[in-house]
PDB file of C-alpha atoms in Angstrom:
ATOM      1  CA  MET A   1       0.000   0.000   0.000  1.00  0.00           C
ATOM      2  CA  GLN A   2       2.857   2.384   0.781  1.00  0.00           C
ATOM      3  CA  ALA A   3       4.453   1.776  -2.597  1.00  0.00           C
ATOM      4  CA  ILE A   4       1.212   2.393  -4.460  1.00  0.00           C
ATOM      5  CA  LEU A   5       0.521   5.682  -2.678  1.00  0.00           C
ATOM      6  CA  SER A   6       4.119   6.772  -3.076  1.00  0.00           C
ATOM      7  CA  GLN A   7       4.192   6.014  -6.783  1.00  0.00           C
ATOM      8  CA  LEU A   8       0.828   7.698  -7.297  1.00  0.00           C
ATOM      9  CA  MET A   9       2.148  10.934  -5.794  1.00  0.00           C
ATOM     10  CA  LEU A  10       5.326  10.691  -7.842  1.00  0.00           C
ATOM     11  CA  THR A  11       3.386  10.035 -11.048  1.00  0.00           C
ATOM     12  CA  VAL A  12       1.226  13.123 -10.553  1.00  0.00           C
ATOM     13  CA  VAL A  13       4.240  15.359  -9.883  1.00  0.00           C
ATOM     14  CA  ASN A  14       6.142  13.965 -12.882  1.00  0.00           C
ATOM     15  CA  ALA A  15       3.098  14.361 -15.157  1.00  0.00           C
ATOM     16  CA  ILE A  16       2.732  18.002 -14.176  1.00  0.00           C
ATOM     17  CA  HIS A  17       6.432  18.588 -14.798  1.00  0.00           C
ATOM     18  CA  PHE A  18       6.330  16.827 -18.173  1.00  0.00           C
ATOM     19  CA  SER A  19       3.264  18.750 -19.355  1.00  0.00           C
ATOM     20  CA  TRP A  20       4.839  22.046 -18.283  1.00  0.00           C
ATOM     21  CA  LEU A  21       8.049  21.161 -20.129  1.00  0.00           C
ATOM     22  CA  MET A  22       6.110  20.265 -23.298  1.00  0.00           C
ATOM     23  CA  THR A  23       4.213  23.555 -23.064  1.00  0.00           C
ATOM     24  CA  ILE A  24       7.536  25.399 -22.832  1.00  0.00           C
ATOM     25  CA  LEU A  25       9.073  23.504 -25.754  1.00  0.00           C
ATOM     26  CA  PHE A  26       6.090  23.395 -28.105  1.00  0.00           C
ATOM     27  CA  GLY A  27       3.545  25.831 -26.697  1.00  0.00           C
ATOM     28  CA  SER A  28       3.180  29.332 -25.422  1.00  0.00           C
ATOM     29  CA  ALA A  29       4.766  29.051 -21.966  1.00  0.00           C
ATOM     30  CA  GLU A  30       8.145  30.597 -21.345  1.00  0.00           C
ATOM     31  CA  PHE A  31      11.174  29.304 -19.491  1.00  0.00           C
ATOM     32  CA  ASN A  32      11.346  31.197 -16.184  1.00  0.00           C
ATOM     33  CA  GLY A  33      12.407  30.907 -12.566  1.00  0.00           C
ATOM     34  CA  LYS A  34       9.160  29.230 -11.506  1.00  0.00           C
ATOM     35  CA  TYR A  35       9.810  26.369 -13.895  1.00  0.00           C
ATOM     36  CA  VAL A  36      13.433  26.002 -12.743  1.00  0.00           C
ATOM     37  CA  GLY A  37      12.329  25.886  -9.117  1.00  0.00           C
ATOM     38  CA  PHE A  38       9.628  23.327  -9.829  1.00  0.00           C
ATOM     39  CA  ALA A  39      12.035  21.220 -11.912  1.00  0.00           C
ATOM     40  CA  ALA A  40      14.562  21.258  -9.077  1.00  0.00           C
ATOM     41  CA  ALA A  41      11.867  20.206  -6.605  1.00  0.00           C
ATOM     42  CA  VAL A  42      10.801  17.374  -8.926  1.00  0.00           C
ATOM     43  CA  ILE A  43      14.388  16.151  -9.209  1.00  0.00           C
ATOM     44  CA  VAL A  44      14.812  16.217  -5.417  1.00  0.00           C
ATOM     45  CA  PHE A  45      11.462  14.456  -4.936  1.00  0.00           C
ATOM     46  CA  ASN A  46      12.454  11.719  -7.415  1.00  0.00           C
ATOM     47  CA  LEU A  47      15.845  11.251  -5.743  1.00  0.00           C
ATOM     48  CA  LEU A  48      14.267  11.000  -2.295  1.00  0.00           C
ATOM     49  CA  GLU A  49      11.777   8.460  -3.606  1.00  0.00           C
ATOM     50  CA  PHE A  50      14.573   6.420  -5.184  1.00  0.00           C
ATOM     51  CA  ILE A  51      16.661   6.475  -2.010  1.00  0.00           C
ATOM     52  CA  SER A  52      13.696   5.561   0.192  1.00  0.00           C
ATOM     53  CA  ASN A  53      12.903   2.624  -2.087  1.00  0.00           C
ATOM     54  CA  ILE A  54      16.481   1.364  -1.824  1.00  0.00           C
ATOM     55  CA  VAL A  55      16.437   1.726   1.974  1.00  0.00           C
ATOM     56  CA  GLY A  56      13.075  -0.039   2.126  1.00  0.00           C
ATOM     57  CA  ALA A  57      14.313  -2.879  -0.033  1.00  0.00           C
ATOM     58  CA  VAL A  58      17.401  -3.361   2.141  1.00  0.00           C
ATOM     59  CA  LYS A  59      15.286  -3.352   5.315  1.00  0.00           C
ATOM     60  CA  ALA A  60      12.787  -5.783   3.806  1.00  0.00           C
ATOM     61  CA  ARG A  61      15.646  -8.055   2.787  1.00  0.00           C
ATOM     62  CA  LYS A  62      16.788  -8.073   6.431  1.00  0.00           C
ATOM     63  CA  GLY A  63      13.237  -8.863   7.571  1.00  0.00           C
ATOM     64  CA  GLU A  64      12.630  -5.462   9.134  1.00  0.00           C
ATOM     65  CA  LEU A  65       9.404  -3.501   8.827  1.00  0.00           C
ATOM     66  CA  CYS A  66       9.829  -0.261   6.892  1.00  0.00           C
ATOM     67  CA  SER A  67       7.431   2.663   7.049  1.00  0.00           C
ATOM     68  CA  PHE A  68       7.848   5.540   4.605  1.00  0.00           C
ATOM     69  CA  THR A  69       7.782   9.010   6.134  1.00  0.00           C
ATOM     70  CA  PHE A  70       4.814  10.561   4.352  1.00  0.00           C
ATOM     71  CA  VAL A  71       2.731   7.677   3.036  1.00  0.00           C
ATOM     72  CA  GLY A  72       3.377   5.176   5.831  1.00  0.00           C
ATOM     73  CA  PRO A  73       0.845   6.610   8.292  1.00  0.00           C
ATOM     74  CA  VAL A  74      -1.750   7.056   5.536  1.00  0.00           C
ATOM     75  CA  SER A  75      -1.388   3.489   4.293  1.00  0.00           C
ATOM     76  CA  LYS A  76      -1.587   2.132   7.856  1.00  0.00           C
ATOM     77  CA  LEU A  77      -4.756   4.114   8.430  1.00  0.00           C
ATOM     78  CA  VAL A  78      -6.349   2.802   5.242  1.00  0.00           C
ATOM     79  CA  TYR A  79      -5.227  -0.790   5.826  1.00  0.00           C
ATOM     80  CA  TYR A  80      -6.283  -1.016   9.478  1.00  0.00           C
ATOM     81  CA  ASN A  81      -9.637   0.658   8.824  1.00  0.00           C
ATOM     82  CA  GLN A  82     -10.353  -1.919   6.112  1.00  0.00           C
ATOM     83  CA  LEU A  83      -9.125  -4.736   8.364  1.00  0.00           C
ATOM     84  CA  ASN A  84     -11.288  -3.570  11.291  1.00  0.00           C
ATOM     85  CA  LYS A  85     -14.290  -3.295   9.005  1.00  0.00           C
ATOM     86  CA  LEU A  86     -13.677  -6.813   7.688  1.00  0.00           C
ATOM     87  CA  ILE A  87     -13.298  -8.264  11.202  1.00  0.00           C
ATOM     88  CA  ASN A  88     -16.002  -6.309  13.051  1.00  0.00           C
ATOM     89  CA  ASP A  89     -18.801  -5.947  10.508  1.00  0.00           C
ATOM     90  CA  PRO A  90     -21.350  -8.732  10.215  1.00  0.00           C
ATOM     91  CA  PRO A  91     -21.467 -10.647   6.958  1.00  0.00           C
ATOM     92  CA  PRO A  92     -23.759  -9.203   4.275  1.00  0.00           C
ATOM     93  CA  ALA A  93     -27.319 -10.554   4.135  1.00  0.00           C
ATOM     94  CA  HIS A  94     -28.172 -12.738   1.187  1.00  0.00           C
TER      95      HIS A  94
END
């Protein structure tokens, strides 16, 4: 669940960056400081995601539980709410 949420966030950020770049190259947008700042943030975000995936893989290989900083609490909340609902709710009527 953490990986899915993490990749979803990364995909949205990368799609925005790619569409902005295409608008600069082939459209009416101009290359400015806002784009440079956003591009730098996207690069940092991608590097952090890559590093966290490597750290998570190493921890998983050692048998340790790994929780990502931003999406870990969200995925735990979603997972445990679904698990509690599955355990505590009565079966559906036929």
